[in-house]
Coordinates of C-alpha atoms and ligand atoms in Angstrom, one line a residue:
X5 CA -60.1 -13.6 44.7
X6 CA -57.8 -9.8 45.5
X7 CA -55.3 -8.2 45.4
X8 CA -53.3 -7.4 48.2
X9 CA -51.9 -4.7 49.0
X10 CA -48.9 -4.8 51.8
X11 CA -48.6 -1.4 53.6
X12 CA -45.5 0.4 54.4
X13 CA -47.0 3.4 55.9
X14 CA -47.9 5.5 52.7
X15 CA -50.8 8.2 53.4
X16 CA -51.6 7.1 49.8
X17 CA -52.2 3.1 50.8
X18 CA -56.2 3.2 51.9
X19 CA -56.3 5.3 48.3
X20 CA -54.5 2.2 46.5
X21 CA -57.5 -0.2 48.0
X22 CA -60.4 2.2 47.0
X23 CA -59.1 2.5 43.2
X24 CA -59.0 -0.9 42.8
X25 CA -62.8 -1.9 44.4
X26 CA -63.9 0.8 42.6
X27 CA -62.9 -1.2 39.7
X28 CA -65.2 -4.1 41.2
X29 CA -62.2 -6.2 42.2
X30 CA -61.7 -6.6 45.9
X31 CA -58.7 -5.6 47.4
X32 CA -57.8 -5.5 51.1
X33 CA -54.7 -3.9 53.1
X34 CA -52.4 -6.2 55.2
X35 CA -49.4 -5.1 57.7
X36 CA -46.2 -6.5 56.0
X37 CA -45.6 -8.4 58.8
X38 CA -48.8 -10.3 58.9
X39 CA -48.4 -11.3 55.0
X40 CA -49.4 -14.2 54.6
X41 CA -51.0 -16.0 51.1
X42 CA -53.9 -17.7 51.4
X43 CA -54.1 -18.7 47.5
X44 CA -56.8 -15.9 47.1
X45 CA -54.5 -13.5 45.7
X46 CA -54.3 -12.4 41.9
X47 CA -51.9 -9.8 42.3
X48 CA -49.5 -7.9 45.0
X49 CA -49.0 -4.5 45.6
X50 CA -46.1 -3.0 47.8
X51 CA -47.1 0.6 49.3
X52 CA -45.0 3.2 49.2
X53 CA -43.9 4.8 52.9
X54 CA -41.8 7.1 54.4
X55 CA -39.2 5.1 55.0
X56 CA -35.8 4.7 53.5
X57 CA -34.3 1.0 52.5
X58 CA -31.4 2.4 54.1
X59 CA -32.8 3.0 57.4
X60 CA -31.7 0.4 60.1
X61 CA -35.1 -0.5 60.5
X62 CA -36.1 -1.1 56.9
X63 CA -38.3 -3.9 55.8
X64 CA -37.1 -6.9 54.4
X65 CA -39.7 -8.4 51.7
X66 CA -41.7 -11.7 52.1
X67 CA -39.3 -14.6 50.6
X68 CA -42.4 -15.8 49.8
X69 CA -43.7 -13.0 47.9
X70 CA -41.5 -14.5 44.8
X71 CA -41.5 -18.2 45.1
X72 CA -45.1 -18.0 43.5
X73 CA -46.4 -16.7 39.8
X74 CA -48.9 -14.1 41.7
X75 CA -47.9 -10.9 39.9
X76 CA -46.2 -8.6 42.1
X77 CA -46.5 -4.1 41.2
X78 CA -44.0 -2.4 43.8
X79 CA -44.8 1.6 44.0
X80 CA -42.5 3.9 45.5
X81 CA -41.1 2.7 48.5
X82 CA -42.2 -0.5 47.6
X83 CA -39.8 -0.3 43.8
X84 CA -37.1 0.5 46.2
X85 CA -37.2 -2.7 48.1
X86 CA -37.6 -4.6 45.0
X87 CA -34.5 -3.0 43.5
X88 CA -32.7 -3.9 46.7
X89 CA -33.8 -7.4 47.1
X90 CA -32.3 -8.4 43.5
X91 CA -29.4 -6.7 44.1
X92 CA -29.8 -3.1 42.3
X93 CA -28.4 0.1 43.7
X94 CA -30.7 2.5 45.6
X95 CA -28.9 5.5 46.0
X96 CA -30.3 9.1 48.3
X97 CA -30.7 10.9 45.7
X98 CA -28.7 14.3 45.0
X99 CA -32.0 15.4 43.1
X100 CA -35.8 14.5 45.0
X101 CA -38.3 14.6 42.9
X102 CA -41.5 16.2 44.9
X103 CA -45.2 16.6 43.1
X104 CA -45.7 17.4 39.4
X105 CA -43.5 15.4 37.4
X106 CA -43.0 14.2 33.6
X107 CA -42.3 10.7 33.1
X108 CA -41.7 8.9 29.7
X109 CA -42.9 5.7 29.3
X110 CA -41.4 2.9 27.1
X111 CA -43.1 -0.5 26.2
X112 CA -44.6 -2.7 28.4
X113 CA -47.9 -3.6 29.3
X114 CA -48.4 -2.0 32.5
X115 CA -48.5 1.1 30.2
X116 CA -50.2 -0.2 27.2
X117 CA -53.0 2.3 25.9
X118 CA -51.2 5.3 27.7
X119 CA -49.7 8.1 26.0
X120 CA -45.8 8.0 26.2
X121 CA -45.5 11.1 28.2
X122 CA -47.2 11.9 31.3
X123 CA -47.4 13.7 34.2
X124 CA -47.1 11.6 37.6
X125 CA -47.0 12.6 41.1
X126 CA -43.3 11.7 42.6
X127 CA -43.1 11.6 46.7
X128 CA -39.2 10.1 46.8
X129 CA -35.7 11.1 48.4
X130 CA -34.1 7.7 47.3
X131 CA -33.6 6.8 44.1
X132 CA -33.0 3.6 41.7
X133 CA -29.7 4.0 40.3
X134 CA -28.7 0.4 38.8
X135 CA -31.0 -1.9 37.7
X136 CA -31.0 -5.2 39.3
X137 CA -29.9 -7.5 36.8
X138 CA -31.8 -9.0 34.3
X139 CA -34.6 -6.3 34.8
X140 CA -35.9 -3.9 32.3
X141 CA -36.4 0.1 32.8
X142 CA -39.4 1.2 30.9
X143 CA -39.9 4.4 32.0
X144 CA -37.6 7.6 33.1
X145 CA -38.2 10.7 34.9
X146 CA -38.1 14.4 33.4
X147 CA -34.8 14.4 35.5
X148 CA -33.3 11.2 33.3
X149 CA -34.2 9.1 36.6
X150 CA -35.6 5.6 37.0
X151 CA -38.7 5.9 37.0
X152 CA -40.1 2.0 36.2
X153 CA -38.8 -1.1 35.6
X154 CA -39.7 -5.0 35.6
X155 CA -39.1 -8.3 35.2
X156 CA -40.9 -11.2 34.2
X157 CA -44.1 -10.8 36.6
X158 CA -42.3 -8.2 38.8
X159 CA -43.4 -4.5 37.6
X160 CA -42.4 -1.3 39.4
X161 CA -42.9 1.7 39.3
X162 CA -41.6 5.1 41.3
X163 CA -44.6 7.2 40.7
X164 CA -47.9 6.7 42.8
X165 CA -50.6 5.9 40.4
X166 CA -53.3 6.0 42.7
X167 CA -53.4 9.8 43.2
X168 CA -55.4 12.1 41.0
X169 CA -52.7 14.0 40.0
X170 CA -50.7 11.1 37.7
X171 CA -52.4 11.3 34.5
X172 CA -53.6 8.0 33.5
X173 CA -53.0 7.0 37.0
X174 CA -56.3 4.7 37.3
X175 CA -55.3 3.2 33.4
X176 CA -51.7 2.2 35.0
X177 CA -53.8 0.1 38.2
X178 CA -56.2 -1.2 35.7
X179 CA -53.5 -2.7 33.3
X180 CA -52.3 -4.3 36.2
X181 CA -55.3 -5.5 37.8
X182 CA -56.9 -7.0 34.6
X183 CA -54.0 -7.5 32.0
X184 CA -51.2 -8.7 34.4
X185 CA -53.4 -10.5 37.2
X186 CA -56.2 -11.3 35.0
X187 CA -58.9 -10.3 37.4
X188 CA -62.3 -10.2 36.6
X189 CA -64.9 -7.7 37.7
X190 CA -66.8 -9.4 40.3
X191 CA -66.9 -7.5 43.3
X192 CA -70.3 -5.9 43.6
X193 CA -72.7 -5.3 47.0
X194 CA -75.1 -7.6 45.8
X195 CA -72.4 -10.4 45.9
X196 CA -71.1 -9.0 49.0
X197 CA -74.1 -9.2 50.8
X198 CA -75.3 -12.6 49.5
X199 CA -71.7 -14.0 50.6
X200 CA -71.8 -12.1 53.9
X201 CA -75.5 -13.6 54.6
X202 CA -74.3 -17.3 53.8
X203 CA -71.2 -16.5 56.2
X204 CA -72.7 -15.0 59.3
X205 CA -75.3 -18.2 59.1
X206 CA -72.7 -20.6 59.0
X207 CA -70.8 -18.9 61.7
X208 CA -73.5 -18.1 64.3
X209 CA -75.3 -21.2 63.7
X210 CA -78.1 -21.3 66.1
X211 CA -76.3 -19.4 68.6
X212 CA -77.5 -16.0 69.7
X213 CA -75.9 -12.6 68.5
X214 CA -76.2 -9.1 70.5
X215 CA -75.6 -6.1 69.0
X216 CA -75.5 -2.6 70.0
X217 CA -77.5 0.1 67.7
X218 CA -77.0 3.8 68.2
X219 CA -78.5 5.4 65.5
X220 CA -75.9 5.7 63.0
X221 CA -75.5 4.2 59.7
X222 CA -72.9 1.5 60.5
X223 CA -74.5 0.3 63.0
X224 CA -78.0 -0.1 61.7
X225 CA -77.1 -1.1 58.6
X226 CA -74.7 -4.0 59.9
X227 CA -78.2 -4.9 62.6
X228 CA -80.2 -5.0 58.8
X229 CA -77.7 -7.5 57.3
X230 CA -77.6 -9.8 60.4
X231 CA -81.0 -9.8 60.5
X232 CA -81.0 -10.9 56.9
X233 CA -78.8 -13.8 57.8
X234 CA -80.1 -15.0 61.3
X235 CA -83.4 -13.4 61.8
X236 CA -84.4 -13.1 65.5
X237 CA -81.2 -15.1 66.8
X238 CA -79.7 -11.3 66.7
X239 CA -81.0 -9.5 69.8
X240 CA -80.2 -5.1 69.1
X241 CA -80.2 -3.6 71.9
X242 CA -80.4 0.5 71.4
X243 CA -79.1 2.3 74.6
X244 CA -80.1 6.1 74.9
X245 CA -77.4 8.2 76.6
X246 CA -79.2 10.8 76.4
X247 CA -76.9 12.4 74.5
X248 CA -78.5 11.2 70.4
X249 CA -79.9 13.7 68.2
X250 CA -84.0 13.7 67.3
X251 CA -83.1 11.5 64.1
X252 CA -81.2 8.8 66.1
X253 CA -84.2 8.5 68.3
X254 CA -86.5 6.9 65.6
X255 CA -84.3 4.4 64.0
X256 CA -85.7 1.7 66.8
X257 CA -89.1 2.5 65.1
X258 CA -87.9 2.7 61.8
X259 CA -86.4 -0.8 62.4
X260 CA -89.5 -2.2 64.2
X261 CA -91.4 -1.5 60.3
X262 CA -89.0 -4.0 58.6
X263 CA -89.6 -6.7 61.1
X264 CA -86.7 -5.8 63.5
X265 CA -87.6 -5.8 67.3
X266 CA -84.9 -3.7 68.8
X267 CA -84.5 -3.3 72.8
X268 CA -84.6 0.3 73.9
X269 CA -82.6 1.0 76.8
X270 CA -83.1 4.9 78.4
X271 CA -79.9 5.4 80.8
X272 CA -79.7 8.9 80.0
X273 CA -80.2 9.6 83.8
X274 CA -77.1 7.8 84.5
X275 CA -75.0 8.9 82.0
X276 CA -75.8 13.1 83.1
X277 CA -75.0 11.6 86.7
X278 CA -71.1 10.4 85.7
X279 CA -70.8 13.5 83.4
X280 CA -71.1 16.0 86.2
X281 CA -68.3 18.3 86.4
X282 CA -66.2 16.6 83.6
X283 CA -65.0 19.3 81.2
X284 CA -62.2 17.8 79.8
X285 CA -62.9 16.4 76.5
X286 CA -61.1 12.8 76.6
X287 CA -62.0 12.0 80.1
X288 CA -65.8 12.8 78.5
X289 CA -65.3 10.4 76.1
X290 CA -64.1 7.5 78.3
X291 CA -66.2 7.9 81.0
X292 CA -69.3 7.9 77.9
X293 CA -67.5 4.5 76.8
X294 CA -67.2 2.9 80.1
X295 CA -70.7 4.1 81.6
X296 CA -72.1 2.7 77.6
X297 CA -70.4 -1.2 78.2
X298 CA -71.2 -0.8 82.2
X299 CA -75.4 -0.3 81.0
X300 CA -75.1 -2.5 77.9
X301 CA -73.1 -5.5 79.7
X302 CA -76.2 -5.3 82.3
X303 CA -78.4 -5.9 79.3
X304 CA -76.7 -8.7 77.3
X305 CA -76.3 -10.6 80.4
X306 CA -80.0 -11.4 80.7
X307 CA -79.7 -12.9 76.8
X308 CA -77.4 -16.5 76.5
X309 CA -75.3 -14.8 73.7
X310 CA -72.0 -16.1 71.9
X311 CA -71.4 -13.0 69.4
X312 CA -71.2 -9.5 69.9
X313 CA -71.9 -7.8 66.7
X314 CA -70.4 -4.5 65.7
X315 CA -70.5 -2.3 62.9
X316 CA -66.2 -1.7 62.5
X317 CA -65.3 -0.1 59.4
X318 CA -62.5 -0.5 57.2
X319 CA -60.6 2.7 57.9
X320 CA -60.9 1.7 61.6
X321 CA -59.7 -2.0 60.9
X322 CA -57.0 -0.9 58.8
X323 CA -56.0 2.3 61.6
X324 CA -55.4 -0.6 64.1
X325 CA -53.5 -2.5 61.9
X326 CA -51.0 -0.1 59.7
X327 CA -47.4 0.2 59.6
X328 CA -47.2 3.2 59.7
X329 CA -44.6 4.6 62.4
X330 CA -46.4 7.7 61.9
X331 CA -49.9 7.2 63.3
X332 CA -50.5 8.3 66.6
X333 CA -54.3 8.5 68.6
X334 CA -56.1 12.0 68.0
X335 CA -59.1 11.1 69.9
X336 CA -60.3 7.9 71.5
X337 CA -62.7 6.7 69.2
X338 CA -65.7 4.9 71.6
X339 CA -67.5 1.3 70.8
X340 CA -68.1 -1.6 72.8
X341 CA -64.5 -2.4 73.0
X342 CA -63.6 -4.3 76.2
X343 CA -67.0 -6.1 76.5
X344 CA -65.8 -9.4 74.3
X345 CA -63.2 -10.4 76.6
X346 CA -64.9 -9.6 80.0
X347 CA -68.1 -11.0 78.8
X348 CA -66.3 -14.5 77.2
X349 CA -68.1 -13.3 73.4
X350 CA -66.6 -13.7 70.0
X351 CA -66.4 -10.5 67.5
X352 CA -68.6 -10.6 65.0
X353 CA -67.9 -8.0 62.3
X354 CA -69.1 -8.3 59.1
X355 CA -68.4 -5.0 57.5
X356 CA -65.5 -4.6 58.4
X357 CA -64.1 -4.6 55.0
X358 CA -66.1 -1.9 53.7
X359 CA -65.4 1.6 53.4
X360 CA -68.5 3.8 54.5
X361 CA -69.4 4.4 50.7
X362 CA -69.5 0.8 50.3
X363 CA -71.3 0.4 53.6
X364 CA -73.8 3.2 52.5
X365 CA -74.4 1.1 48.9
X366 CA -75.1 -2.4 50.9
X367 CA -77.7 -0.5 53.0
X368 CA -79.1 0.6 49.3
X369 CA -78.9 -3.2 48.5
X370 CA -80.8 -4.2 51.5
X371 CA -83.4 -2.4 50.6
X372 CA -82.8 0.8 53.2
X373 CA -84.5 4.3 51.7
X374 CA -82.0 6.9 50.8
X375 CA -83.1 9.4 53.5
X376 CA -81.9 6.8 56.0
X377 CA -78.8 5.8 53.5
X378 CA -77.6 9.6 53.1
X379 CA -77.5 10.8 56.6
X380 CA -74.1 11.9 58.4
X381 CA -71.8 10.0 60.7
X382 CA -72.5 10.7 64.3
X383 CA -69.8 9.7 66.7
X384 CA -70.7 7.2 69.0
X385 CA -70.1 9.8 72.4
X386 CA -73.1 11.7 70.9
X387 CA -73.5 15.3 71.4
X388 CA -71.4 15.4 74.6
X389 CA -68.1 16.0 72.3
X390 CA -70.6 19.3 70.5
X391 CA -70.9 20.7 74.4
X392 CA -68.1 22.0 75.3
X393 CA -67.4 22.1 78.7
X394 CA -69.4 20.3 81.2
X395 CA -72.6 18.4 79.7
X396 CA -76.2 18.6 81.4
X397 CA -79.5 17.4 80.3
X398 CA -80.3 21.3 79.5
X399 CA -77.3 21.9 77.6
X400 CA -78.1 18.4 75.5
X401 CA -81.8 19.5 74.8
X402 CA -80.6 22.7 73.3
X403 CA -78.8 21.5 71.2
X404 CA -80.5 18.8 70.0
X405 CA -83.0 21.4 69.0
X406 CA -80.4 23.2 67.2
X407 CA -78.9 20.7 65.4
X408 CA -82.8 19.5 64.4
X409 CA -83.3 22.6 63.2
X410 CA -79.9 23.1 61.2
X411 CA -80.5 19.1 59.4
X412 CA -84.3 20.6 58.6
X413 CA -83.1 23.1 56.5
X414 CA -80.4 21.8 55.0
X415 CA -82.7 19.2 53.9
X416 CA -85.2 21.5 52.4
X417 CA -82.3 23.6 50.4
X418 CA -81.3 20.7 48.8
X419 CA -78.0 20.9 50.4
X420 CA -77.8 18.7 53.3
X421 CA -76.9 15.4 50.4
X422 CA -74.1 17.5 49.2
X423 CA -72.6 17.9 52.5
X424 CA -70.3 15.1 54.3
X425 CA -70.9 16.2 58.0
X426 CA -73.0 19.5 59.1
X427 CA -73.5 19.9 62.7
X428 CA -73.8 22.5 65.3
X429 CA -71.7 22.6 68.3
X430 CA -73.0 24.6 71.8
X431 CA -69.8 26.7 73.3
X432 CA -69.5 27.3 76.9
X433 CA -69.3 31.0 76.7
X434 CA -72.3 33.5 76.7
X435 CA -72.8 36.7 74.2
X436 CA -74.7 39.6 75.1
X437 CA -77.8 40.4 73.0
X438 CA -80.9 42.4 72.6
X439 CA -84.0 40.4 72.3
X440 CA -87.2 42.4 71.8
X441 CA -86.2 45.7 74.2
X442 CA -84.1 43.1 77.1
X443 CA -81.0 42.7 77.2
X444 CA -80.4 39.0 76.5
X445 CA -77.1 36.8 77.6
X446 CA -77.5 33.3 75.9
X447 CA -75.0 31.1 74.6
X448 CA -72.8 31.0 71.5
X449 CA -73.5 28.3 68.9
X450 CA -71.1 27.4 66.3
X451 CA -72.2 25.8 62.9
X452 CA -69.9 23.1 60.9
X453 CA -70.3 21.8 57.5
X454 CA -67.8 20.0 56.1
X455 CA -66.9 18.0 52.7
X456 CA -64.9 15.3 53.0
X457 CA -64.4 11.8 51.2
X458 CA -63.7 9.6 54.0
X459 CA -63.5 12.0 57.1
X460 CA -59.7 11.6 57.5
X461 CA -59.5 15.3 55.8
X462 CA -62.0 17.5 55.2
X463 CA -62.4 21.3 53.9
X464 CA -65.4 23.2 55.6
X465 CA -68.0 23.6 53.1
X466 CA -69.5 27.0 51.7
X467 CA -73.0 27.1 52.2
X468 CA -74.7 30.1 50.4
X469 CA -75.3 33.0 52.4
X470 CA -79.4 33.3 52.4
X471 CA -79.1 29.2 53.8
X472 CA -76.9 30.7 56.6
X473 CA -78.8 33.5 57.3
X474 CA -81.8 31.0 57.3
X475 CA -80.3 29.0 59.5
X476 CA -79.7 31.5 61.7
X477 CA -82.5 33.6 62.1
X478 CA -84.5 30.4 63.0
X479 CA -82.0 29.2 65.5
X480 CA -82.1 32.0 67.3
X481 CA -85.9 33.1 66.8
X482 CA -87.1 29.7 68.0
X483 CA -84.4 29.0 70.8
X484 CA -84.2 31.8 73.3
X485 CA -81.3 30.3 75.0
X486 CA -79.4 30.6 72.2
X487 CA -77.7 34.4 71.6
X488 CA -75.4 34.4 68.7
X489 CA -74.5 31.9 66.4
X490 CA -70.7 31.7 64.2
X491 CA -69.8 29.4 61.5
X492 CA -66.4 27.3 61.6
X493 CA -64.3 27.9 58.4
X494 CA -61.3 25.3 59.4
X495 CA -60.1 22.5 57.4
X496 CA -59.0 19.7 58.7
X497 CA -56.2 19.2 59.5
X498 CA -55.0 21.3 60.9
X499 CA -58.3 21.4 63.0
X500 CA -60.2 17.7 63.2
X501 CA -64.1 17.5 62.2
X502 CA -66.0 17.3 65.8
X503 CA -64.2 20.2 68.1
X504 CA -63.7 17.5 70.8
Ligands
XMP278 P1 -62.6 13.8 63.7 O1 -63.3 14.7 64.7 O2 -61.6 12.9 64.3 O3 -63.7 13.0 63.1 O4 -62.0 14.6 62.6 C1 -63.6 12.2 61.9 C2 -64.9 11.5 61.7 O5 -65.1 10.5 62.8 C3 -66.3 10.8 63.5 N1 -66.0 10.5 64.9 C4 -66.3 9.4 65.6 N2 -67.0 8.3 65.2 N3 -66.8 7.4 67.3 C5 -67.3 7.3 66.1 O6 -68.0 6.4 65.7 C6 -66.1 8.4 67.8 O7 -65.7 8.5 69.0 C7 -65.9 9.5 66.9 N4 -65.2 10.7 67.0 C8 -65.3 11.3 65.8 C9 -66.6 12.2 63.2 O8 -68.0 12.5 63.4 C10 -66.1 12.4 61.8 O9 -67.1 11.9 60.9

């Protein structure tokens, strides 16, 4: 059982979905056009967006959507279409109401246990003026503006209530979610991964399942639950570009001590070979991606397999699948996209409802120690996007050391678990030195830490000065090619985390 939420494009929408599991109810996004019920749903939620209901290409809501009892909770640009499809007035407004604002709230149960007054974050140009008929206002804005208003089942409401700023924000979802939908609190990762187990067994059946590993979380921890289900009819196969850092290296054998025989593959030869001379940092990436299914394909060929397994996240499902107008590609992110098709195999993807804090506490539920649980996302083209310029084996040994040595001591500070993503990143120019009584001319290494909650923004992180300078002097004192090292204090946006 879930409630749905229908996106219209609001940068707030992935937030709703979170809220809401948080409150152990599952909840998943679907593109308004691929609406469809399925009798799971307890409730509805329309997005807001950045649309207006007057644009020519406005949405038109499911007829559907209010044939059935399922309560229905349109926010923002999602009150406006309701206002609009029972025949209210939405008006541009003379005044917009942007951030901070007061709202008074009047009966109703959406608000029930809430102070009357509060403070909710507004995002609107359009307003409700009349009130379709028969429907209710129960709350107004500091600037005597509709602010909420419902009907029967139908609630709305022009504030977004899943940002931290609206006071009482979470209580608003939670009256909706429990008192109007009646949902209980069932969602948990233990129920998760028991479902997930009895699924992918009565899915693969006794077929065979291949799977690619490369060191990260995802993907290991999506291996582990497969594993669970299917035992040795998954086949991993773990190929080494080359281009992995030290810790990514041992998962094979960390695997190989819970009972998981994983195939390693080293192509690194191959992959420095079609990296020659590339600087550019997208044609790095796709030449990585294509040169990774060229070596992998070779592999899976030998095995009779009818799945591919792959360890897609939710904020990659749902970046495929939004409305929004808005999004456009920043960087081509690499799997094993492609291979399904060419190689006649079905997708098999069971985590791909999870958002990486969720995927992170079914690793905990399968038993995974924390070291392994906690460590950082690593992008699947490996160290070549932290080279700038043109990657060699040298250049990749480097760093690798450098980055080892950067993950040690955060570690032993006590501040690598507080830290989303920390990384170092080898530049392409050279810094003149002194190093004992020579003149040295070694390259520059830049440093990024960043905190982030799901790695769509991010704020660089301040690490104390005596870890930097720690950092440092050991970076340099144990790698001679190394000459100067800088630390990156850009958020993201406006830069993005990995510099390629
Ligand atoms: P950016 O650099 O886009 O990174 O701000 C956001 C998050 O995504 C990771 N990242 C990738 N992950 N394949 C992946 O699996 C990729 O190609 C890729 N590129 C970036 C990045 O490390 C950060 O956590």
């Amino acid at each position: 059982m879930k409630i749905v939420i229908i996106d219209y494009g609001s940068q707030y929408t992935q937030l709703l979905a979170r809220r809401i599991r948080e409150m152990g109810v599952f909840s998943t996004v679907v593109n308004s056009k691929d609406f469809k019920f399925d009798g799971t749903e307890l409730g509805v939620i329309l997005s807001g967006g950045p649309m207006s209901v007057y644009d020519e290409e406005t949405f038109e809501l499911p007829e559907e959507l209010f044939n059935r009892t399922v309560p229905v909770l349109g926010i923002c640009y999602g009150m406006q279409l309701i206002a609009k499809r029972f025949g209210g007035r939405v008006e541009r407004g003379e005044i917009s109401e942007y951030g901070f604002t007061k709202v008074s709230l009047s009966h109703s149960v959406l608000f029930e246990g809430i102070p009357s007054e509060i403070t909710a974050w507004m995002s609107h140009g359009d307003t409700v003026k009349i009130l379709p008929k028969g429907f209710v206002q129960t709350a107004k804005s500091q600037n005597d503006l509709i602010a909420a208003f419902e009907y029967k089942n139908i609630h709305a409401i022009q504030f977004h209530p899943e940002v931290a700023h609206t006071e009482h924000g979470t209580d608003i979802l939670k009256n909706f979610v429990f008192k109007i939908c009646k949902a209980q609190p069932q969602w948990t990762m233990e129920s998760f991964v028991d479902s997930k187990v009895k699924e992918i067994k009565s899915i693969v059946k006794d077929k065979k399942v291949i799977g690619a590993i490369s060191g990260g979380v995802d993907s290991t921890i999506v291996t582990v639950l497969t594993s669970k289900a299917i035992g040795d009819h998954l086949i991993p196969i773990f190929v080494n570009h080359g281009l992995l850092r030290i810790e990514d290296m041992e998962v094979p054998k960390d695997l190989k001590r819970i009972g998981i025989d994983v195939k390693v593959v080293d192509a690194s030869n191959l992959f420095f070979e079609r990296l020659k001379g590339i600087e550019d940092p997208e044609k790095k990436r796709k030449t990585i991606g294509e040169t990774f299914i060229e070596v992998f394909e070779k592999e899976a060929l030998s095995y009779d397999a009818e799945f591919l397994l792959q360890g897609t996240i939710y904020p990659d499902a749902i970046e495929s699948a939004t409305t929004s107008k808005s999004s456009v590609k920043i960087k081509s992110h690499h799997n094993v996209g492609g291979l399904p098709e060419r190689m006649n195999l079905k997708l098999l993807e069971p985590i791909r409802e999870l958002f990486k804090d969720e995927v992170r506490r079914v690793g905990k539920e399968l038993g995974l120690p924390n070291t392994f649980i906690q460590r950082h996302p690593f992008p699947g083209p490996g160290l070549a996007v932290r080279i700038i310029g043109e990657v060699t084996r040298e250049k990749a040994d480097i760093l690798r050391s450098a980055d080892d040595i950067l993950t040690k001591v955060l570690i032993e500070k006590g501040e690598y678990s507080k830290i989303w993503q920390a990384f170092a990143v080898l530049l392409s120019s050279r810094s003149v030195g002194v190093k004992g009584d020579a003149r040295s001319y070694g390259y520059v290494l830049a440093i990024r830490a960043v905190d982030s909650v799901d790695g769509m923004t991010a704020s660089w992180h301040d690490l104390p000065h005596d870890i930097l300078k720690e950092i440092s002097t050991k970076i340099t004192g144990q790698i001679p090619e190394i000459g100067r090292i800088v630390y990156d204090i850009t958020d993201k946006p406006p830069s993005t985390i990995e510099w390629e």
